[in-house]
Coordinates of C-alpha atoms and ligand atoms in Angstrom, one line a residue:
M1 CA -160.9 -188.8 62.8
G2 CA -159.0 -191.5 65.1
V3 CA -158.5 -191.2 69.0
E4 CA -155.0 -190.1 68.3
G5 CA -155.7 -187.7 65.6
K6 CA -158.4 -186.2 67.9
Q7 CA -155.8 -185.9 71.0
E8 CA -153.4 -184.1 68.7
L9 CA -155.9 -181.8 67.7
L10 CA -157.2 -181.1 71.2
K11 CA -153.5 -180.4 72.2
K12 CA -153.2 -178.0 69.3
L13 CA -156.4 -176.3 70.3
E14 CA -155.2 -175.9 73.9
L15 CA -151.9 -174.3 72.5
G16 CA -154.0 -171.9 70.3
L17 CA -152.4 -173.5 67.1
V18 CA -155.6 -173.9 65.3
P19 CA -156.6 -171.0 63.3
D20 CA -160.5 -169.6 63.8
D21 CA -161.6 -170.6 60.4
E22 CA -160.4 -174.2 61.0
I23 CA -162.2 -174.4 64.3
I24 CA -165.5 -173.1 62.5
K25 CA -165.0 -176.0 60.0
L26 CA -164.6 -178.4 62.7
I27 CA -167.7 -177.3 64.6
R28 CA -169.7 -177.4 61.2
I29 CA -168.7 -181.0 60.7
E30 CA -169.7 -181.8 64.2
L31 CA -173.0 -180.1 64.0
E32 CA -173.6 -181.8 60.7
K33 CA -173.0 -185.3 62.2
R34 CA -175.4 -184.3 65.1
L35 CA -178.0 -183.4 62.6
Q36 CA -177.8 -186.7 60.6
W37 CA -178.0 -188.5 64.1
G38 CA -181.0 -186.6 65.3
Y39 CA -182.9 -186.1 62.2
K40 CA -183.9 -189.0 59.9
S41 CA -185.6 -188.8 56.5
T42 CA -188.7 -190.9 57.2
Y43 CA -191.4 -190.8 59.9
E44 CA -190.7 -194.5 60.9
E45 CA -186.9 -193.9 61.3
Q46 CA -187.4 -190.7 63.3
I47 CA -189.9 -192.4 65.7
A48 CA -187.5 -195.4 66.0
Q49 CA -184.7 -192.9 66.9
L50 CA -186.7 -191.1 69.5
L51 CA -187.8 -194.4 71.1
N52 CA -184.2 -195.4 71.2
L53 CA -183.0 -192.2 72.8
T54 CA -185.9 -192.5 75.3
H55 CA -184.8 -196.0 76.3
S56 CA -181.2 -195.0 76.7
L57 CA -182.0 -192.1 78.8
R58 CA -184.3 -194.2 81.0
H59 CA -181.2 -196.5 81.7
M60 CA -178.1 -194.2 81.7
N61 CA -176.9 -192.5 84.7
I62 CA -178.0 -188.9 85.2
A63 CA -174.4 -187.6 85.4
M64 CA -171.0 -189.5 84.9
E65 CA -167.5 -189.3 85.7
V66 CA -168.5 -186.7 88.3
D67 CA -165.0 -186.5 90.2
S68 CA -162.8 -185.8 87.2
L69 CA -165.2 -183.4 85.6
D70 CA -165.9 -181.0 88.2
S71 CA -162.7 -180.0 89.7
Q72 CA -161.5 -179.4 86.0
I73 CA -164.5 -177.5 84.6
Y74 CA -166.9 -176.2 87.2
E75 CA -164.6 -174.4 89.6
V76 CA -163.1 -172.0 87.2
P77 CA -162.9 -168.4 88.1
I78 CA -166.0 -166.2 87.4
D79 CA -163.9 -163.6 85.8
F80 CA -162.9 -166.2 83.1
L81 CA -166.4 -167.2 82.6
K82 CA -167.4 -163.5 81.9
I83 CA -164.8 -163.4 79.1
M84 CA -165.9 -166.5 77.6
N85 CA -169.6 -166.3 77.9
G86 CA -172.5 -164.0 77.1
S87 CA -174.1 -161.9 79.8
T88 CA -176.2 -164.6 81.3
L89 CA -173.1 -166.9 81.6
K90 CA -175.1 -169.7 80.1
L91 CA -172.7 -172.8 79.8
S92 CA -174.7 -174.6 77.3
C93 CA -176.2 -174.2 73.6
C94 CA -177.8 -171.1 72.5
Y95 CA -180.4 -170.3 69.8
F96 CA -179.0 -168.2 66.9
Q97 CA -182.0 -167.2 65.0
D98 CA -179.9 -165.7 62.1
D99 CA -176.5 -164.5 61.2
S100 CA -177.1 -161.3 62.9
T101 CA -177.9 -162.9 66.2
T102 CA -175.7 -161.7 68.9
L103 CA -174.5 -164.1 71.7
D104 CA -176.3 -162.2 74.3
E105 CA -179.6 -162.4 72.2
A106 CA -179.1 -166.0 71.4
E107 CA -178.6 -166.9 75.3
I108 CA -181.9 -165.2 76.0
A109 CA -183.6 -166.8 73.0
M110 CA -182.7 -170.1 74.2
L111 CA -183.9 -169.4 77.8
D112 CA -187.2 -168.1 76.6
L113 CA -187.6 -171.4 74.3
Y114 CA -187.1 -173.6 77.5
C115 CA -189.7 -171.7 79.3
E116 CA -192.1 -172.0 76.4
R117 CA -191.5 -175.7 75.9
A118 CA -191.8 -176.5 79.4
Q119 CA -194.8 -174.3 79.7
I120 CA -193.8 -172.6 82.8
K121 CA -196.3 -170.7 84.5
D122 CA -196.1 -167.9 87.1
G123 CA -196.4 -169.5 90.4
H124 CA -194.8 -173.0 89.3
S125 CA -192.1 -174.4 91.7
V126 CA -189.1 -175.1 89.4
L127 CA -186.0 -177.2 89.8
D128 CA -182.9 -176.3 87.7
L129 CA -180.7 -179.6 87.9
G130 CA -177.2 -178.9 87.1
C131 CA -177.6 -175.0 87.2
G132 CA -174.3 -173.8 86.4
Q133 CA -174.0 -170.1 86.8
G134 CA -177.6 -169.8 87.1
A135 CA -178.4 -168.6 83.9
L136 CA -181.9 -170.2 83.6
T137 CA -182.5 -170.0 87.4
F138 CA -182.2 -166.2 87.2
Y139 CA -184.4 -166.2 83.8
V140 CA -187.2 -167.9 85.7
A141 CA -187.0 -166.1 88.8
Q142 CA -186.9 -162.7 87.2
N143 CA -189.8 -163.5 84.7
Y144 CA -191.8 -165.5 86.9
K145 CA -192.0 -163.5 90.1
N146 CA -194.4 -165.7 91.8
S147 CA -192.3 -168.8 91.3
R148 CA -189.6 -170.5 93.6
V149 CA -186.7 -171.7 91.8
T150 CA -184.3 -174.4 93.4
A151 CA -180.8 -174.5 91.6
V152 CA -178.8 -177.7 92.3
T153 CA -175.0 -177.8 91.7
N154 CA -172.0 -179.8 92.9
S155 CA -169.8 -176.9 92.4
V156 CA -169.1 -174.7 95.5
S157 CA -168.1 -171.7 93.4
Q158 CA -171.2 -171.7 91.5
K159 CA -173.5 -172.0 94.6
Q160 CA -171.6 -169.0 95.9
Y161 CA -171.8 -167.1 92.8
I162 CA -175.7 -167.7 92.6
E163 CA -176.3 -166.8 96.1
Q164 CA -174.5 -163.4 95.8
E165 CA -176.3 -162.6 92.5
S166 CA -179.6 -163.3 94.1
R167 CA -179.0 -160.9 96.7
R168 CA -177.5 -158.2 94.4
R169 CA -180.5 -158.8 92.2
N170 CA -182.9 -158.7 95.2
L171 CA -184.4 -162.1 94.4
S172 CA -185.8 -163.9 97.2
N173 CA -187.4 -166.7 95.1
V174 CA -184.1 -168.5 94.6
E175 CA -182.5 -171.3 96.7
V176 CA -179.2 -173.3 95.7
L177 CA -178.5 -176.7 96.9
L178 CA -175.1 -178.1 96.8
A179 CA -175.4 -181.8 95.9
D180 CA -174.4 -184.5 93.8
I181 CA -177.5 -185.3 92.0
T182 CA -176.2 -189.0 91.2
T183 CA -176.8 -189.7 95.0
H184 CA -179.0 -187.2 96.4
E185 CA -182.5 -187.7 97.6
M186 CA -184.7 -184.8 96.7
A187 CA -187.1 -184.2 99.7
D188 CA -189.5 -181.9 97.7
T189 CA -191.5 -182.3 94.5
Y190 CA -191.6 -179.4 91.9
D191 CA -194.1 -178.6 89.1
R192 CA -191.3 -178.4 86.4
I193 CA -187.8 -180.0 86.3
L194 CA -185.5 -178.6 84.0
V195 CA -182.1 -180.3 83.0
V196 CA -179.7 -178.4 80.4
E197 CA -176.9 -180.1 79.6
L198 CA -176.1 -182.1 82.7
F199 CA -175.9 -185.4 80.9
E200 CA -172.3 -185.6 80.4
V201 CA -169.5 -188.0 79.4
N202 CA -165.9 -187.1 80.0
Ligands
LIG1 C1 -172.8 -177.9 81.2 S1 -173.1 -177.3 82.8 C2 -174.7 -176.6 82.3 C3 -175.1 -175.5 83.3 C4 -176.4 -175.0 83.0 N1 -177.5 -175.8 83.0 C5 -176.3 -174.1 81.9 O1 -177.1 -174.3 80.9 O2 -175.7 -172.9 81.8 C6 -173.4 -178.6 83.6 C7 -173.9 -178.4 85.1 O3 -174.1 -179.3 85.9 C8 -173.5 -179.6 87.2 N2 -173.2 -181.0 87.5 C9 -172.6 -181.9 86.9 N3 -172.7 -183.0 87.3 C10 -173.3 -182.9 88.5 C11 -173.6 -183.7 89.6 N4 -173.3 -185.2 89.5 N5 -174.6 -183.3 90.5 C12 -174.9 -181.8 90.4 N6 -174.5 -181.1 89.6 C13 -173.8 -181.5 88.5 C14 -172.2 -178.6 86.8 O4 -171.6 -178.4 88.1 C15 -172.8 -177.6 86.1 O5 -173.4 -176.7 86.9

């Protein structure tokens, strides 16, 4: 689909003119493309793909189009996010193990997988870069009670929400930094740094 076609489609999506079954078809096409891009048929191609990815990640900016993104997306009211998301308000991918998995279960399954893959241990200091509404921050802080979690966001409303929720949940092991990580110099070091869907292009 060309750029004009995409713009036309986005306009229709915003106006609610694309039926759900069409949206599902489009999502499947995009996922198929993503799988073809990420998973190669031979070992050599797969290694080359991973090395390329590693190389490009080392050279790209951590976050892009900072100004235009934030005001539009990351200051939306919490009541709206509660309608759109599952119970953890995760603003990123979830793990649906099968067709019967609910959104709430898929959010938790993904959070669990991050911790398993990052081999987080109770007592670790953890940095959650680009923390959103704190889905991962709260998951780590609640499941690893002796850990300290530092959440970083450039959104005022996200910081306020996480601080308010931390008080409500009686969590004293959460700290939130309001910072633009493209320029911010971190003073501390951490046992684990988790970055979930912060690499974005407008
Ligand atoms: C797609 S959301 C993902 C949120 C969270 N990791 C999750 O999975 O729910 C991206 C997050 O990165 C933050 N972010 C984007 N650019 C940033 C920047 N330059 N500095 C700090 N945070 C940034 C946004 O405010 C938002 O919290």
